[in-house]
Amino acid sequence: MNIEQAKQIPIEIILKSLGLEIERESGNDIWIKSPFSPTEKNASFHINRKNSYWYCFSNAIGGCNGIDLVVKVKSCTVSEALQYLSTLDSFSFQKQIIGAYETKKNNNGNEVVKIDFVQHIALKQYLTSRGITKVHAIGSVKELHYIINEKKYFAIGFRNNSDGWELRSKYAKICIGKKDITLVENHSSSLKVFEGFFDYLSFLQISDDESQNISDYLILNSAVLIVKNVNILNQYAKIELYLDHDITGDKYTNFIRERFPDAIDCRAIFKDYKDINEWILSI
């Protein structure tokens, strides 16, 4: 993706990929809670759709396109921002896709046509390329076939608590339906927290089969979603954190530990890598 293509991605789509929703809008003006202030109660982040200008009043930060936004939110380079934005090409279709997984077409002719166990060779190869080979890890995801604008696609699907699906393949990184966390409950007093579902699958990959039910698992699907779901952690006596080794991971690890001082930052096990998935690929 080049710079001009990246500038065409709406700012609200980028923020939606981070788990943030529109709070209010009027004409070309949109207000969203700031990605720089995860605990704020009133939306201070303003977007003008007409010129793609955005400004965060609570932090006095602004920019004129999505590249500026990603660079500041993720504290990354322009090249890294373009790499991230390249995964959002299909994300802009999210509002057109049905929220629940059913075979009925919506008014736009888009539909989810099939949900099954992972069988397609391309998806199996994709999982293998990500280091996911154990049966119990692969069994945590599904093969999902869907249609966007009369074109057929398929991907690895991971269901969230709002019946939405996180979709991943060699060519896609999108969400169908409402963005939400995934809580895997095993009636445990211990909770392990992951940023994305491939981190969760990677943990299952390196864990003993016999130990899978000794903990509950919280997969955020976007780190910022911990803010409105932090009360879930109240029910657990032991909390282990496996968020990414980056600015965002540091931010939300600290956010949790400020509220739950006994929560354990377990990132030392993959201290030389960005996340668990990157670590298991190096083993």
Short mmCIF file of C-alpha atoms in Angstrom, two decimals:
data_model
loop_
_atom_site.label_atom_id
_atom_site.label_comp_id
_atom_site.label_asym_id
_atom_site.label_seq_id
_atom_site.Cartn_x
_atom_site.Cartn_y
_atom_site.Cartn_z
CA MET A 1 0.00 0.00 0.00
CA ASN A 2 1.31 3.45 -0.91
CA ILE A 3 0.71 6.75 0.87
CA GLU A 4 -2.09 7.92 -1.43
CA GLN A 5 -3.98 4.64 -1.01
CA ALA A 6 -3.57 4.82 2.77
CA LYS A 7 -4.99 8.33 2.85
CA GLN A 8 -8.24 7.00 1.36
CA ILE A 9 -8.99 4.85 4.43
CA PRO A 10 -11.51 6.75 6.61
CA ILE A 11 -10.22 7.76 10.05
CA GLU A 12 -13.25 6.16 11.74
CA ILE A 13 -12.40 2.82 10.13
CA ILE A 14 -8.89 2.98 11.61
CA LEU A 15 -10.29 3.79 15.04
CA LYS A 16 -12.87 1.01 14.69
CA SER A 17 -10.04 -1.44 14.06
CA LEU A 18 -8.69 -0.35 17.46
CA GLY A 19 -12.02 -1.15 19.12
CA LEU A 20 -13.37 2.42 19.28
CA GLU A 21 -16.91 3.32 18.24
CA ILE A 22 -18.49 6.60 17.09
CA GLU A 23 -20.06 8.38 20.06
CA ARG A 24 -21.90 11.05 18.08
CA GLU A 25 -21.91 12.60 14.61
CA SER A 26 -23.38 15.56 12.80
CA GLY A 27 -22.89 16.00 9.07
CA ASN A 28 -19.18 15.64 8.38
CA ASP A 29 -18.22 15.87 12.06
CA ILE A 30 -17.63 12.76 14.16
CA TRP A 31 -16.75 12.43 17.85
CA ILE A 32 -15.03 9.36 19.31
CA LYS A 33 -13.36 8.64 22.65
CA SER A 34 -9.66 9.31 22.30
CA PRO A 35 -7.26 6.40 21.62
CA PHE A 36 -4.71 8.45 23.59
CA SER A 37 -6.92 8.61 26.73
CA PRO A 38 -8.51 5.18 27.26
CA THR A 39 -10.26 6.16 30.51
CA GLU A 40 -11.95 9.35 29.34
CA LYS A 41 -15.73 9.53 29.83
CA ASN A 42 -16.58 12.12 27.18
CA ALA A 43 -15.50 11.81 23.56
CA SER A 44 -12.73 14.35 22.88
CA PHE A 45 -11.48 13.02 19.54
CA HIS A 46 -12.92 14.95 16.59
CA ILE A 47 -12.87 13.94 12.92
CA ASN A 48 -13.95 15.97 9.91
CA ARG A 49 -14.96 13.50 7.19
CA LYS A 50 -14.73 16.08 4.42
CA ASN A 51 -11.01 16.79 4.76
CA SER A 52 -9.91 13.77 6.90
CA TYR A 53 -8.59 16.17 9.55
CA TRP A 54 -8.59 14.84 13.11
CA TYR A 55 -7.83 16.45 16.46
CA CYS A 56 -7.73 15.09 20.01
CA PHE A 57 -8.73 17.93 22.33
CA SER A 58 -7.82 16.05 25.53
CA ASN A 59 -4.21 15.58 24.39
CA ALA A 60 -3.80 18.50 21.96
CA ILE A 61 -2.72 16.15 19.16
CA GLY A 62 -3.89 16.41 15.56
CA GLY A 63 -3.22 15.33 12.00
CA CYS A 64 -4.57 15.46 8.46
CA ASN A 65 -4.88 11.77 7.57
CA GLY A 66 -4.87 8.21 8.87
CA ILE A 67 -1.13 7.80 8.47
CA ASP A 68 -0.53 10.63 10.97
CA LEU A 69 -2.96 8.95 13.36
CA VAL A 70 -1.37 5.48 13.23
CA VAL A 71 2.14 6.93 13.61
CA LYS A 72 1.08 8.74 16.80
CA VAL A 73 -1.16 6.03 18.30
CA LYS A 74 1.31 3.21 17.72
CA SER A 75 4.50 5.30 18.08
CA CYS A 76 5.77 3.83 14.82
CA THR A 77 7.36 4.92 11.56
CA VAL A 78 5.44 5.87 8.41
CA SER A 79 6.52 2.58 6.83
CA GLU A 80 5.16 0.61 9.80
CA ALA A 81 1.95 2.66 9.67
CA LEU A 82 1.48 1.79 5.99
CA GLN A 83 2.00 -1.87 6.80
CA TYR A 84 -0.72 -1.70 9.46
CA LEU A 85 -3.10 0.25 7.21
CA SER A 86 -2.66 -2.31 4.44
CA THR A 87 -4.50 -4.81 6.66
CA LEU A 88 -7.55 -2.53 6.82
CA ASP A 89 -8.46 -2.49 3.11
CA SER A 90 -11.38 -4.83 3.72
CA PHE A 91 -12.24 -3.39 7.11
CA SER A 92 -14.22 -0.55 5.54
CA PHE A 93 -16.79 -3.09 4.39
CA GLN A 94 -17.53 -4.11 7.96
CA LYS A 95 -20.64 -1.93 8.30
CA GLN A 96 -22.12 -3.59 5.22
CA ILE A 97 -21.68 -7.13 6.51
CA ILE A 98 -24.24 -8.84 8.71
CA GLY A 99 -23.45 -8.80 12.40
CA ALA A 100 -24.50 -12.35 13.24
CA TYR A 101 -23.25 -15.45 11.46
CA GLU A 102 -26.22 -16.65 9.43
CA THR A 103 -26.81 -17.63 5.82
CA LYS A 104 -29.48 -15.00 5.08
CA LYS A 105 -28.42 -12.19 2.75
CA ASN A 106 -28.70 -8.59 3.90
CA ASN A 107 -29.89 -5.66 1.78
CA ASN A 108 -26.41 -5.20 0.29
CA GLY A 109 -26.20 -8.81 -0.88
CA ASN A 110 -23.39 -9.64 1.58
CA GLU A 111 -23.52 -12.84 3.60
CA VAL A 112 -21.70 -15.40 5.70
CA VAL A 113 -22.31 -18.61 3.81
CA LYS A 114 -20.50 -21.26 5.80
CA ILE A 115 -18.91 -21.90 9.19
CA ASP A 116 -17.05 -25.18 9.60
CA PHE A 117 -14.03 -26.88 11.10
CA VAL A 118 -10.76 -25.82 9.47
CA GLN A 119 -10.42 -27.98 6.36
CA HIS A 120 -9.19 -25.83 3.48
CA ILE A 121 -5.55 -26.57 2.68
CA ALA A 122 -4.70 -22.85 2.31
CA LEU A 123 -6.00 -22.11 5.82
CA LYS A 124 -4.19 -25.10 7.29
CA GLN A 125 -1.01 -23.88 5.64
CA TYR A 126 -1.63 -20.39 7.01
CA LEU A 127 -2.02 -21.75 10.55
CA THR A 128 1.16 -23.79 10.12
CA SER A 129 3.00 -20.68 8.90
CA ARG A 130 1.96 -19.02 12.17
CA GLY A 131 3.22 -22.00 14.18
CA ILE A 132 -0.22 -23.38 15.02
CA THR A 133 -0.28 -27.15 14.48
CA LYS A 134 -1.74 -28.80 17.60
CA VAL A 135 -5.28 -30.12 17.35
CA HIS A 136 -6.56 -28.41 20.50
CA ALA A 137 -5.28 -25.02 19.27
CA ILE A 138 -6.71 -25.43 15.76
CA GLY A 139 -10.02 -26.55 17.30
CA SER A 140 -10.42 -23.12 18.90
CA VAL A 141 -11.01 -21.48 15.51
CA LYS A 142 -13.31 -22.08 12.54
CA GLU A 143 -13.18 -21.91 8.77
CA LEU A 144 -15.52 -19.12 7.71
CA HIS A 145 -16.69 -18.41 4.16
CA TYR A 146 -18.24 -15.04 3.42
CA ILE A 147 -19.25 -12.73 0.56
CA ILE A 148 -18.45 -9.03 0.20
CA ASN A 149 -19.80 -7.11 -2.78
CA GLU A 150 -20.60 -10.39 -4.58
CA LYS A 151 -17.02 -11.65 -4.18
CA LYS A 152 -16.36 -14.83 -2.20
CA TYR A 153 -13.68 -15.07 0.49
CA PHE A 154 -12.67 -17.47 3.25
CA ALA A 155 -10.55 -17.08 6.36
CA ILE A 156 -9.78 -18.36 9.83
CA GLY A 157 -12.59 -17.18 12.14
CA PHE A 158 -12.45 -16.56 15.89
CA ARG A 159 -15.76 -15.77 17.57
CA ASN A 160 -16.17 -12.94 20.09
CA ASN A 161 -18.70 -12.37 22.87
CA SER A 162 -21.01 -10.32 20.63
CA ASP A 163 -21.24 -13.07 17.97
CA GLY A 164 -18.82 -11.16 15.78
CA TRP A 165 -15.86 -12.83 14.13
CA GLU A 166 -12.20 -11.89 13.96
CA LEU A 167 -11.02 -13.07 10.53
CA ARG A 168 -7.45 -13.81 9.52
CA SER A 169 -5.80 -15.25 6.45
CA LYS A 170 -2.73 -14.57 4.36
CA TYR A 171 -4.67 -11.72 2.72
CA ALA A 172 -7.20 -10.54 5.30
CA LYS A 173 -7.31 -9.05 8.77
CA ILE A 174 -10.86 -7.89 9.40
CA CYS A 175 -13.76 -8.20 11.82
CA ILE A 176 -17.27 -9.23 10.84
CA GLY A 177 -19.97 -7.85 13.13
CA LYS A 178 -19.40 -6.01 16.38
CA LYS A 179 -15.86 -5.75 17.71
CA ASP A 180 -15.68 -7.33 21.17
CA ILE A 181 -13.61 -9.39 23.57
CA THR A 182 -13.68 -13.19 23.73
CA LEU A 183 -13.92 -14.77 27.19
CA VAL A 184 -13.17 -18.51 27.32
CA GLU A 185 -14.60 -19.77 30.59
CA ASN A 186 -13.48 -22.97 32.31
CA HIS A 187 -14.93 -22.09 35.75
CA SER A 188 -11.48 -21.21 37.02
CA SER A 189 -10.34 -18.61 39.55
CA SER A 190 -7.32 -17.90 37.34
CA LEU A 191 -7.39 -15.71 34.21
CA LYS A 192 -4.84 -15.33 31.43
CA VAL A 193 -5.17 -12.16 29.30
CA PHE A 194 -4.05 -11.98 25.64
CA GLU A 195 -4.13 -9.14 23.13
CA GLY A 196 -5.05 -11.13 20.00
CA PHE A 197 -6.38 -14.58 19.30
CA PHE A 198 -3.16 -15.79 17.67
CA ASP A 199 -1.43 -15.08 20.99
CA TYR A 200 -4.07 -17.28 22.63
CA LEU A 201 -3.63 -20.03 20.03
CA SER A 202 0.14 -19.79 20.48
CA PHE A 203 -0.25 -20.26 24.23
CA LEU A 204 -2.39 -23.37 23.65
CA GLN A 205 0.27 -24.56 21.23
CA ILE A 206 2.98 -24.57 23.90
CA SER A 207 0.79 -25.72 26.81
CA ASP A 208 0.22 -29.29 27.92
CA ASP A 209 -3.11 -30.74 26.80
CA GLU A 210 -3.93 -31.73 30.37
CA SER A 211 -3.65 -28.14 31.61
CA GLN A 212 -6.12 -26.46 29.23
CA ASN A 213 -8.95 -26.23 31.76
CA ILE A 214 -7.02 -24.86 34.73
CA SER A 215 -7.53 -21.26 33.63
CA ASP A 216 -10.03 -18.94 31.98
CA TYR A 217 -8.80 -16.91 29.00
CA LEU A 218 -9.59 -13.32 28.04
CA ILE A 219 -8.71 -12.43 24.44
CA LEU A 220 -9.09 -8.67 23.94
CA ASN A 221 -9.13 -8.71 20.10
CA SER A 222 -8.01 -5.08 20.48
CA ALA A 223 -6.06 -3.92 23.52
CA VAL A 224 -8.24 -0.85 24.06
CA LEU A 225 -11.27 -3.08 24.77
CA ILE A 226 -9.87 -3.85 28.23
CA VAL A 227 -11.01 -0.37 29.30
CA LYS A 228 -14.73 -1.12 29.11
CA ASN A 229 -14.30 -4.76 30.17
CA VAL A 230 -11.90 -4.32 33.08
CA ASN A 231 -14.56 -5.31 35.64
CA ILE A 232 -14.40 -8.87 34.34
CA LEU A 233 -11.09 -9.18 36.16
CA ASN A 234 -12.78 -8.65 39.54
CA GLN A 235 -13.97 -12.25 39.66
CA TYR A 236 -10.48 -13.77 39.46
CA ALA A 237 -8.01 -14.45 42.25
CA LYS A 238 -5.07 -14.76 39.88
CA ILE A 239 -4.48 -12.70 36.73
CA GLU A 240 -1.65 -13.29 34.25
CA LEU A 241 -0.95 -10.75 31.48
CA TYR A 242 0.51 -11.71 28.10
CA LEU A 243 0.07 -8.49 26.11
CA ASP A 244 2.45 -7.44 23.32
CA HIS A 245 5.97 -6.14 23.92
CA ASP A 246 5.33 -2.67 22.47
CA ILE A 247 3.99 0.76 23.42
CA THR A 248 0.37 -0.40 23.34
CA GLY A 249 1.12 -3.55 25.33
CA ASP A 250 3.00 -1.53 27.95
CA LYS A 251 0.16 0.98 28.17
CA TYR A 252 -2.60 -1.54 28.85
CA THR A 253 -0.47 -3.81 31.02
CA ASN A 254 0.10 -0.77 33.26
CA PHE A 255 -3.61 0.12 32.99
CA ILE A 256 -4.55 -3.30 34.40
CA ARG A 257 -1.82 -3.44 37.06
CA GLU A 258 -2.77 -0.02 38.39
CA ARG A 259 -6.22 -1.47 39.17
CA PHE A 260 -5.07 -4.98 40.05
CA PRO A 261 -1.62 -4.68 41.65
CA ASP A 262 -1.34 -8.46 42.07
CA ALA A 263 -1.74 -9.07 38.32
CA ILE A 264 1.39 -10.72 36.93
CA ASP A 265 3.16 -9.36 33.85
CA CYS A 266 4.25 -12.61 32.17
CA ARG A 267 5.90 -11.08 29.11
CA ALA A 268 9.36 -12.09 30.35
CA ILE A 269 8.87 -15.49 28.71
CA PHE A 270 8.99 -13.79 25.29
CA LYS A 271 11.06 -10.74 26.29
CA ASP A 272 13.07 -10.64 23.04
CA TYR A 273 9.98 -10.82 20.82
CA LYS A 274 6.93 -8.68 20.10
CA ASP A 275 4.39 -11.30 21.14
CA ILE A 276 3.93 -14.98 21.95
CA ASN A 277 3.28 -15.91 18.34
CA GLU A 278 6.55 -14.36 17.18
CA TRP A 279 8.30 -16.21 20.01
CA ILE A 280 6.96 -19.69 19.18
CA LEU A 281 7.97 -19.18 15.54
CA SER A 282 11.55 -18.77 16.74
CA ILE A 283 11.58 -21.94 18.84
#
